[in-house]
Coordinates of C-alpha atoms in Angstrom, one line a residue:
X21 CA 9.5 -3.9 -2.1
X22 CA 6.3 -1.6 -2.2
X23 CA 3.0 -2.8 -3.9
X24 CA 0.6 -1.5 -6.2
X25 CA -2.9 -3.9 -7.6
X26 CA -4.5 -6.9 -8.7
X27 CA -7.6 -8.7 -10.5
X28 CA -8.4 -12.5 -10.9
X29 CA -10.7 -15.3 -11.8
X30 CA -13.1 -18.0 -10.3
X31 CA -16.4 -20.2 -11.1
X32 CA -18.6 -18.5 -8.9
X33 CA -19.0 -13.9 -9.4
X34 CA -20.3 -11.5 -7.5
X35 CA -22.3 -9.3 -8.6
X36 CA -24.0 -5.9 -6.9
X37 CA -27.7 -4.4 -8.2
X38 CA -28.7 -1.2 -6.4
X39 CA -32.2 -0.9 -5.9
X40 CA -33.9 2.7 -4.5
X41 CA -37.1 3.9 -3.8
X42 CA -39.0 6.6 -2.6
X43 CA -40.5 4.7 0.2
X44 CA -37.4 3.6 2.2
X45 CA -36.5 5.6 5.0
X46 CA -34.7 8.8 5.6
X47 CA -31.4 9.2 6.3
X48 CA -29.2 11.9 8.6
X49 CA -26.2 12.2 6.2
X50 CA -23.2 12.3 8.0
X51 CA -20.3 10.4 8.2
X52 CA -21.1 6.8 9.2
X53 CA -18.3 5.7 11.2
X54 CA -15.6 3.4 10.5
X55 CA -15.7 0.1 13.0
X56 CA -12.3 -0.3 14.5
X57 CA -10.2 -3.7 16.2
X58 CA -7.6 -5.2 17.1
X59 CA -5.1 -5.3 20.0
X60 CA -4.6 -2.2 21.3
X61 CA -0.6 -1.3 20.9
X62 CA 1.1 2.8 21.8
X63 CA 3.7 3.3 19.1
X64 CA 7.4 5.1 19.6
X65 CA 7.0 8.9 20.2
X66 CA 9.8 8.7 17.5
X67 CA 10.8 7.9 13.9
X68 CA 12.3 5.0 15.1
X69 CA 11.6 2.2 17.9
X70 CA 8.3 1.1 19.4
X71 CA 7.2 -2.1 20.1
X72 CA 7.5 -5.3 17.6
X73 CA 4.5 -6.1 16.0
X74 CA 3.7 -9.4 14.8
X75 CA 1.1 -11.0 12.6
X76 CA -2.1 -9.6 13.2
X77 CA -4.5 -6.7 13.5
X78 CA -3.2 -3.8 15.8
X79 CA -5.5 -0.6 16.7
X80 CA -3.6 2.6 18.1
X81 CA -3.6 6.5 18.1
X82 CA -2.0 9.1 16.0
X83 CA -1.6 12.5 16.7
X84 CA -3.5 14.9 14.2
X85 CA 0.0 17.1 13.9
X86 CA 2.3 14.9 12.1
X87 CA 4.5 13.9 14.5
X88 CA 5.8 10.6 14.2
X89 CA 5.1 7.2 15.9
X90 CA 6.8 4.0 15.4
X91 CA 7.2 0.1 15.5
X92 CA 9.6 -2.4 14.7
X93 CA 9.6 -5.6 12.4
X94 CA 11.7 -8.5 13.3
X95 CA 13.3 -9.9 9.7
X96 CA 13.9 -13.2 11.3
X97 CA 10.3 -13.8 12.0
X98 CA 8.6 -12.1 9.0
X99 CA 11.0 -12.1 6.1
X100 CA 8.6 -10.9 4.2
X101 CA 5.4 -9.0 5.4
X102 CA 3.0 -6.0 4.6
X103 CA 1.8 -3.7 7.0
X104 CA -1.0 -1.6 6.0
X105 CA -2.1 1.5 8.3
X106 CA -6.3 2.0 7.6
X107 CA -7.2 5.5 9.5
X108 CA -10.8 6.9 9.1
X109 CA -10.7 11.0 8.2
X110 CA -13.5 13.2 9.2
X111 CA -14.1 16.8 10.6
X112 CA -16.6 16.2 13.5
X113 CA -19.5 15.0 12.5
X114 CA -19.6 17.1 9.0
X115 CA -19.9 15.1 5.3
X116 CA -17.2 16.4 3.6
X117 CA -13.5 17.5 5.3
X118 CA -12.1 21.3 5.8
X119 CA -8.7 20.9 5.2
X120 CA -6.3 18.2 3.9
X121 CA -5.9 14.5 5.5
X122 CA -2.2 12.7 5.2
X123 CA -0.9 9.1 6.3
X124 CA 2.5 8.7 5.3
X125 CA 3.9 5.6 6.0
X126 CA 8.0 4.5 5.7
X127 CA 10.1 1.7 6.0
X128 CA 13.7 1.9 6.8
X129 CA 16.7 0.1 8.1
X130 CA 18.7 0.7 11.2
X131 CA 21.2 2.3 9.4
X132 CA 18.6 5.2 8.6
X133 CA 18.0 3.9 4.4
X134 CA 14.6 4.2 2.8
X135 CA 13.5 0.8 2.1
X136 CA 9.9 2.0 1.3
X137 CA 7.5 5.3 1.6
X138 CA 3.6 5.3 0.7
X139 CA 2.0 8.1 0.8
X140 CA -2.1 8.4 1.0
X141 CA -4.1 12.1 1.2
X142 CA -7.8 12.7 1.3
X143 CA -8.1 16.9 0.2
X144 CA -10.1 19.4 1.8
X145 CA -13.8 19.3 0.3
X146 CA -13.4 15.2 -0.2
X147 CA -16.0 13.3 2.1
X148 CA -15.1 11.9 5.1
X149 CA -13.9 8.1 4.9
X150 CA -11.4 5.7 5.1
X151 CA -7.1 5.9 3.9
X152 CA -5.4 2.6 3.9
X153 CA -1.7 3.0 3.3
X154 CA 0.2 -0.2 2.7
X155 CA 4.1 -0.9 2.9
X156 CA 5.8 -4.0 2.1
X157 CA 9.3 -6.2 2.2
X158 CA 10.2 -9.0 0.1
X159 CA 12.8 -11.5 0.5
X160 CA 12.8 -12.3 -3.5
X161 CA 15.0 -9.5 -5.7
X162 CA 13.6 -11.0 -8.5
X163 CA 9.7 -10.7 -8.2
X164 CA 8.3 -8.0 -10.8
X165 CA 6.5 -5.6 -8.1
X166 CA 7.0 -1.9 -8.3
X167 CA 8.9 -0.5 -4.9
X168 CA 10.8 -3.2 -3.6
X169 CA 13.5 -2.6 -1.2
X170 CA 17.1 -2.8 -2.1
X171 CA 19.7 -4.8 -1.0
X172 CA 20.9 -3.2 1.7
X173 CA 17.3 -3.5 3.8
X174 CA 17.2 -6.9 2.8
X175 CA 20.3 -7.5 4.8
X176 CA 18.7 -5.9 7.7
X177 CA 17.7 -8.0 11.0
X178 CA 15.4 -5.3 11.9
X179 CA 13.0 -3.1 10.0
X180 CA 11.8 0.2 11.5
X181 CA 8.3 1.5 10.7
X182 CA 7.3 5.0 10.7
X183 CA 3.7 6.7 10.4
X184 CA 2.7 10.1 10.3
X185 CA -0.4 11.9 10.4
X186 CA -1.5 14.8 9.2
X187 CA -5.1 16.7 9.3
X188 CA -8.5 17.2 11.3
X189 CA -7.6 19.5 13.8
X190 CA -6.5 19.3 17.4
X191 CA -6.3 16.0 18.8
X192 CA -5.4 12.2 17.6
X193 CA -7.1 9.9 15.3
X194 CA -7.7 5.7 15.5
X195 CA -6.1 3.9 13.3
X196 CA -5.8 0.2 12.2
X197 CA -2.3 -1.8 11.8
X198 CA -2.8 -5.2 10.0
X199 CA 0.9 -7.1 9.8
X200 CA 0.4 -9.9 7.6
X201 CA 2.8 -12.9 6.0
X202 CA 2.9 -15.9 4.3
X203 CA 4.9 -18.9 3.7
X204 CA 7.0 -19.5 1.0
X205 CA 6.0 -21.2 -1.8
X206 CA 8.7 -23.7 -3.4
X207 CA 9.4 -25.9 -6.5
X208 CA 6.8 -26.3 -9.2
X209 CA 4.3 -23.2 -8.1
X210 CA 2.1 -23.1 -11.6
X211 CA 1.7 -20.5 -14.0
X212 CA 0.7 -16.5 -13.4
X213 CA -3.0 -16.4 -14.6
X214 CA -3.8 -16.6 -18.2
X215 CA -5.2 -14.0 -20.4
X216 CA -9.0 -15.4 -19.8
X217 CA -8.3 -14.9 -15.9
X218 CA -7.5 -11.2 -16.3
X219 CA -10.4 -10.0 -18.4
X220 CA -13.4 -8.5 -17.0
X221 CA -16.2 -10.2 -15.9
X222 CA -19.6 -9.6 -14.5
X223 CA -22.1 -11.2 -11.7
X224 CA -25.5 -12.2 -13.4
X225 CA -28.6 -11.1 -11.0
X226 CA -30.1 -14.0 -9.6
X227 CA -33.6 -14.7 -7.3
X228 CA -32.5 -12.5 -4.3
X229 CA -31.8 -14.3 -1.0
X230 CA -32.5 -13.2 2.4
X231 CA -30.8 -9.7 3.8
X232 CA -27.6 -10.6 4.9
X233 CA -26.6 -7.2 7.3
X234 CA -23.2 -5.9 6.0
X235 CA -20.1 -4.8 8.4
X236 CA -19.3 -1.2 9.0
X237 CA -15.2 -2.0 8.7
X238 CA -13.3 -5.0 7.4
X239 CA -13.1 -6.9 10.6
X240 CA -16.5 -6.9 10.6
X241 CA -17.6 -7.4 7.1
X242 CA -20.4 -9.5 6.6
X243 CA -19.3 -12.9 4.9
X244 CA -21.4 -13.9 1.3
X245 CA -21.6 -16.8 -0.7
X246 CA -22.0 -16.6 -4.6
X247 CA -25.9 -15.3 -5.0
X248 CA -28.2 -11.9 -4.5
X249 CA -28.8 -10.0 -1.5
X250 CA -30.7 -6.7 -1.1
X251 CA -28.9 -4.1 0.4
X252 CA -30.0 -0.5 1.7
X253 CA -27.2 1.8 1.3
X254 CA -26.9 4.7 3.5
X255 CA -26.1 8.1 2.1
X256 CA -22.3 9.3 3.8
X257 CA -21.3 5.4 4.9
X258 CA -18.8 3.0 3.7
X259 CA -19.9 -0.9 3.9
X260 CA -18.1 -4.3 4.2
X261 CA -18.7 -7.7 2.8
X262 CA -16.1 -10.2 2.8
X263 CA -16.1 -13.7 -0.2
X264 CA -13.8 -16.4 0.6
X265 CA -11.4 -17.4 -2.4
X266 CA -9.1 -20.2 -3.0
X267 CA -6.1 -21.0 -5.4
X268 CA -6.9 -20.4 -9.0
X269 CA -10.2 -18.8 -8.0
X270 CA -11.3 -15.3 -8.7
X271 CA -14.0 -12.4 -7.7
X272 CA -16.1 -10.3 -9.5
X273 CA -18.6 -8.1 -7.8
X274 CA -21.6 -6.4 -9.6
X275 CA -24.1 -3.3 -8.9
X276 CA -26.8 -1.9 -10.7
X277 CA -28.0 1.6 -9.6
X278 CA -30.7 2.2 -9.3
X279 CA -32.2 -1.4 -9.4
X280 CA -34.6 -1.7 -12.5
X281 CA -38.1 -1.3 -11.8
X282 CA -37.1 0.8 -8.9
X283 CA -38.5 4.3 -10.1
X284 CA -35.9 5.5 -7.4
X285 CA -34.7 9.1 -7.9
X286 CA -32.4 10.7 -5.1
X287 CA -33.0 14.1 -4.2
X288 CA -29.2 15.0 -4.5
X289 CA -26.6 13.8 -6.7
X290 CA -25.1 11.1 -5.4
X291 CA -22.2 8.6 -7.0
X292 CA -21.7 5.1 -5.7
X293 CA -18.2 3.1 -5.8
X294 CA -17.4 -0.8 -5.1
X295 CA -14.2 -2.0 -4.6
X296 CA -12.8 -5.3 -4.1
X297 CA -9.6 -5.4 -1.6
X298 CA -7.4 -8.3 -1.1
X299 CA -7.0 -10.2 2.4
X300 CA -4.0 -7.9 3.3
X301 CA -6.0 -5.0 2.2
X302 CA -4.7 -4.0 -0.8
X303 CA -6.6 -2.4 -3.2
X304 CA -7.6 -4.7 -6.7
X305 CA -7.9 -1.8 -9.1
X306 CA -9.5 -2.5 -12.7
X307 CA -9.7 -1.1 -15.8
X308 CA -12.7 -2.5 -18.2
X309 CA -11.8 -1.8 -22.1
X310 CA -16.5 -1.6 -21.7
X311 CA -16.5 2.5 -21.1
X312 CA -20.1 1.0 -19.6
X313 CA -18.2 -0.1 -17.0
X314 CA -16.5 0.8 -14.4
X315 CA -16.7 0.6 -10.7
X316 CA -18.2 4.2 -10.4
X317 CA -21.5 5.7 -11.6
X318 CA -23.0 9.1 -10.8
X319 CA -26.6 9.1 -10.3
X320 CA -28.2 12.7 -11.3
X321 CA -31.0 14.5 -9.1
X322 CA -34.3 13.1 -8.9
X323 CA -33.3 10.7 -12.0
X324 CA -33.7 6.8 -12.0
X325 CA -31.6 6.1 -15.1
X326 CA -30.1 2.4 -14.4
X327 CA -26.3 2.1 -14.5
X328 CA -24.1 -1.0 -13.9
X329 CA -20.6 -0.5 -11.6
X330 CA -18.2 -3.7 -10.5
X331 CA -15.3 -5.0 -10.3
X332 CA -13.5 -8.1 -10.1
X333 CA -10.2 -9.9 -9.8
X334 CA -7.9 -12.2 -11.7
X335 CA -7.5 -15.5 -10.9
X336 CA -5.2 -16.0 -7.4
X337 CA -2.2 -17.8 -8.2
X338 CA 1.4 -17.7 -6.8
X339 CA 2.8 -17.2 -9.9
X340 CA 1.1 -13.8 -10.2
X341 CA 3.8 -12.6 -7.7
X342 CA 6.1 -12.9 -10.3
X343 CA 3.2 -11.4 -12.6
X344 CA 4.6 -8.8 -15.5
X345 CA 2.7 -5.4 -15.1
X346 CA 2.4 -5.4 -18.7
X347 CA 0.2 -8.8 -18.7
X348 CA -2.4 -7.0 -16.8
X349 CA -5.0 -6.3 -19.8
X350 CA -8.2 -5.1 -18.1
X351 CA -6.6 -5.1 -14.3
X352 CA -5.0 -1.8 -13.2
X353 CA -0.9 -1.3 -13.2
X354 CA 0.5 -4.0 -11.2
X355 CA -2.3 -5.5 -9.4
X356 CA -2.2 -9.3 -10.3
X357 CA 1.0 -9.6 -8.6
X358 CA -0.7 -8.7 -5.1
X359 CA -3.8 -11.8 -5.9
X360 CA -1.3 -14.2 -4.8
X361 CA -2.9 -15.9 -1.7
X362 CA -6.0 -17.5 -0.8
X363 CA -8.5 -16.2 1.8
X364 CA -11.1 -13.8 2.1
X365 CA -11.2 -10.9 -0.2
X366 CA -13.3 -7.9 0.8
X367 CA -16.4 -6.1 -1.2
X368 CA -16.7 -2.6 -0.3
X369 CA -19.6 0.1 -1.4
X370 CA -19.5 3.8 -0.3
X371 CA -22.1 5.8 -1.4
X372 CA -21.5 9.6 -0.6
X373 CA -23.3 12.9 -2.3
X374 CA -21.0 13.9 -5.7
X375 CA -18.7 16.6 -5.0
X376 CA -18.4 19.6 -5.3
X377 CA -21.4 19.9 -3.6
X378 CA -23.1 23.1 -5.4
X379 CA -23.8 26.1 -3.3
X380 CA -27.4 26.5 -4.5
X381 CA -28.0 22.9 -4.3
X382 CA -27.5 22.3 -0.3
X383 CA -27.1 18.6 1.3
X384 CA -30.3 18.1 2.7
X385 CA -30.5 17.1 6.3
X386 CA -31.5 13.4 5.8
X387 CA -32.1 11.6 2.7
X388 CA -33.5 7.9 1.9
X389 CA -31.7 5.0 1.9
X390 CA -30.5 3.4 -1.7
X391 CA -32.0 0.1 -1.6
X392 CA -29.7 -2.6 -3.6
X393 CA -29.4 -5.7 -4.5
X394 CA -26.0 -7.4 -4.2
X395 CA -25.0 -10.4 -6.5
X396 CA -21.7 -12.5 -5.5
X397 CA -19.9 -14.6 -8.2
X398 CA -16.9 -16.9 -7.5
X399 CA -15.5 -17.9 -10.9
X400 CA -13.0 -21.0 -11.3
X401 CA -12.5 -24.7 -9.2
X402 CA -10.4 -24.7 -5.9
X403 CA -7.0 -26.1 -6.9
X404 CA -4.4 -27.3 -5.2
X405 CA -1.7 -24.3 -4.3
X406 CA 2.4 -24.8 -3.7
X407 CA 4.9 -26.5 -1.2
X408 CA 5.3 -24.1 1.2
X409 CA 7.9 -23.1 3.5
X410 CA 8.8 -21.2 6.6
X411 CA 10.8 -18.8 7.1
X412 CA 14.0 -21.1 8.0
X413 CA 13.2 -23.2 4.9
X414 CA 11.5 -26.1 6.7
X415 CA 8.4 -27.4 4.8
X416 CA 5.0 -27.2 6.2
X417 CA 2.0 -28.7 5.9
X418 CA -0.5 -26.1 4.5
X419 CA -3.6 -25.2 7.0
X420 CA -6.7 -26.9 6.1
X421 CA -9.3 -24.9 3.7
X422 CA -11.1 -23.1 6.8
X423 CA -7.8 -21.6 7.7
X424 CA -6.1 -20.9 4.9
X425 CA -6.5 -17.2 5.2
X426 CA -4.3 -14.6 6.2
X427 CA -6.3 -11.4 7.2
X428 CA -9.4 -13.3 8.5
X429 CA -10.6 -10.6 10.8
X430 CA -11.5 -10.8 14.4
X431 CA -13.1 -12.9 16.4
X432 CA -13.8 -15.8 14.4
X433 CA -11.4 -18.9 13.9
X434 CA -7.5 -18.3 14.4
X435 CA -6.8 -15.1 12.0
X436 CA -3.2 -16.1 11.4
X437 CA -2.9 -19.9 11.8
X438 CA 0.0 -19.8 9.9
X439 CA 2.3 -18.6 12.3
X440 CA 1.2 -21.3 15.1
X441 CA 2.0 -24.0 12.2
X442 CA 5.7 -22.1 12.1
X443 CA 4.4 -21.1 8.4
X444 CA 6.2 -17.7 9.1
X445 CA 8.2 -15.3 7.4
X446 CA 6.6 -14.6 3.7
X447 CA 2.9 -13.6 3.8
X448 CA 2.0 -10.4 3.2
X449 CA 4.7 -9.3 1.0
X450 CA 3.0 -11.4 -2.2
X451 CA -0.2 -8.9 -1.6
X452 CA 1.4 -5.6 -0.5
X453 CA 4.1 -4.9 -2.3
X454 CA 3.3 -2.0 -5.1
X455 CA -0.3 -2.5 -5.8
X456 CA -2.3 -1.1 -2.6
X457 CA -0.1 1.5 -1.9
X458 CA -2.8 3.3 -4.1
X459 CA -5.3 1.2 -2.6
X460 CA -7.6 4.5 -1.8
X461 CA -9.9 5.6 -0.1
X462 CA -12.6 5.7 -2.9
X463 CA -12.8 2.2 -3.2

């Protein structure tokens, strides 16, 4: 089935406080790049065939003319998975876009049946950035996520994927493929998480610790511990931190713009977002009943009126798979059943000039930086998580807490330990089914 989002709770927060002033130093705005990796893999010149991808994090090409390209899933392997397809949209080397950008992405069986179809567009006059479409597959007809494929792909050996591109003129653009899975949890695997660990919660502003330089894309994200670090935020760029969570923890992520005591004012309008993604990439959308807070704010020309954005997650749980969208409270439709898996969970901030952009108000060539202050906060005490199982049913030992990640980026320890341990088949599904699909590029 298809996902949608999540929220959770833990005993450490994170929390973000922008900080600008007038003294920091100028910017070109333009797009800042999106860091790309992973294996390198050419997709089906098709809607169907292509190579089998396995666990992992793919990079490949897709033409701008939305033509199709393909790949293959092998059920017996990864009986339940999520792939998500990240592609970064831009016009040359112009701010904001000059005609529509598309990623469609579609699961089906051999027999030619929709199993699943996401859909993610970024519209002419947007700024440039980032689209991560997600598709999943679940093994379990009876978990509550939105989009979950029938019975008929579920008898399926073989799952085709298809992605399609649309937008940005002549040419091809890069794009990301992260397959992820997870074992199976069985027997006595707790509780979804309780009222108190789906409210919203904030990270208190502590004594700020040394610069910790953040990662231009989520293989590179920067990894934090619960505290505050200063942060200069470039006008027209996305950035990446990464805060590792285990079972019955959760996130919350807090930012203050501009910082107090700042006198900052921007010479254009600008509006900063944070978004907290889970380790299959999902998007964690929230929804705090405190009209004060949100995960946006819009800062005015020349103003330095202090505004508080964040967000946060609910408590990660197995049980939340099972999750009822209705249970969400202050966590966007059907997000707790996609914070189901320990690991690391990405921060995000994009700061970008507010659109439109009026005509007698032109973007100036550079601007200065935003400088920040960003607090992490990890609420709630490691537990212990489920007996898990692989895909054939056999029980496995669960990795230890250094591996326990699925989604852990590249270059650092073993990304997807799980499928050396023979912990195959049912990762990803828990986190992609209906929640990221929206997972967007504002976050």
């Amino acid at each position: 089935m298809p996902f949608r989002k999540p929220v959770a709770l833990a005993s450490s927060t994170l929390a973000v406080t922008v900080v600008m002033s007038s003294t920091t130093p100028a910017h070109a705005i333009q797009p800042t790049g999106y860091e790309f990796s992973g294996t390198q893999v050419t997709l089906a010149n098709a809607e169907t065939g292509g190579p089998a991808l396995t666990p992992g994090l793919h990079r490949t090409q897709l033409p701008n003319d939305g033509s199709p390209r393909s790949f293959t899933i092998n059920r017996n392997q990864l009986r339940t998975f999520v792939a998500s397809v990240l592609t970064y949209e831009k016009n040359g080397s112009n701010l904001l876009l000059a005609d529509d950008h598309e990623t469609e992405v579609k699961i089906t069986s051999p027999d030619g049946d929709d199993c699943d179809t996401q859909t993610e567009t970024l519209r002419e006059g947007e700024p440039a950035g980032i689209v991560v479409t997600n598709v999943g597959f679940d093994d379990d007809d009876k978990l509550s996520r939105n989009g979950y494929a029938g019975s008929t792909c579920r008898e399926s050996t073989t799952l085709n994927v298809t992605v399609t591109h649309s937008g940005g003129g002549d040419g091809s653009t890069d794009a990301e493929i992260l397959i992820t899975d997870e074992p199976k949890g069985v027997g006595d695997t707790g509780a979804a998480a309780s009222a108190a660990e789906r409210t919203a919660i904030k990270a208190p502003a502590q004594a700020p610790k040394d610069e910790v330089a953040p990662g231009t894309g989520f293989a590179g994200a920067a990894t934090l511990t619960p505290g505050t670090y200063p942060v200069k935020l470039k006008v027209g760029a996305r950035i990446f931190y990464k805060v590792r969570l285990e079972w019955g923890q959760r996130l919350a992520a807090t930012m203050t713009v501009p910082a107090k005591d700042s006198n900052f004012g921007s010479p254009i309008a600008l509006e900063s977002t944070i978004s907290i993604w889970s380790p299959q990439r999902i998007f964690l959308g929230v929804q705090p009943k405190d009209y004060r807070f949100s995960r946006e704010a819009s800062m005015s020309a020349n103003s330095s009126e202090v505004k508080t954005i964040g967000s946060y997650t609910a408590a990660v749980r197995w049980a939340n798979r099972s999750a009822s969208s209705g249970d969400n409270d202050e966590i966007a439709y059907a997000t707790v059943p996609f914070t189901s898996v320990p690991g690391w969970y990405y921060v995000s901030v994009n700061t970008q000039p507010r659109t439109p952009v009026s005509s007698d108000t032109p973007v100036p060539e550079t601007t200065p930086d935003v400088p920040a202050e960003l607090s992490i906060a990890v609420v709630g005490e490691a537990q212990p998580g489920p007996r898990l199982v692989n895909s054939a049913g056999a029980e496995v030992a669960a990795p230890s807490a250094g591996q326990l990640s699925v989604g852990n980026g590249v270059g650092q320890d073993d990304p997807f330990p799980w499928v050396k341990t023979g912990l195959s088949a049912v990762a990803i599904l828990a986190a992609g089914a209906a929640v990221v699909w929206g997972l967007r590029r504002k976050a």
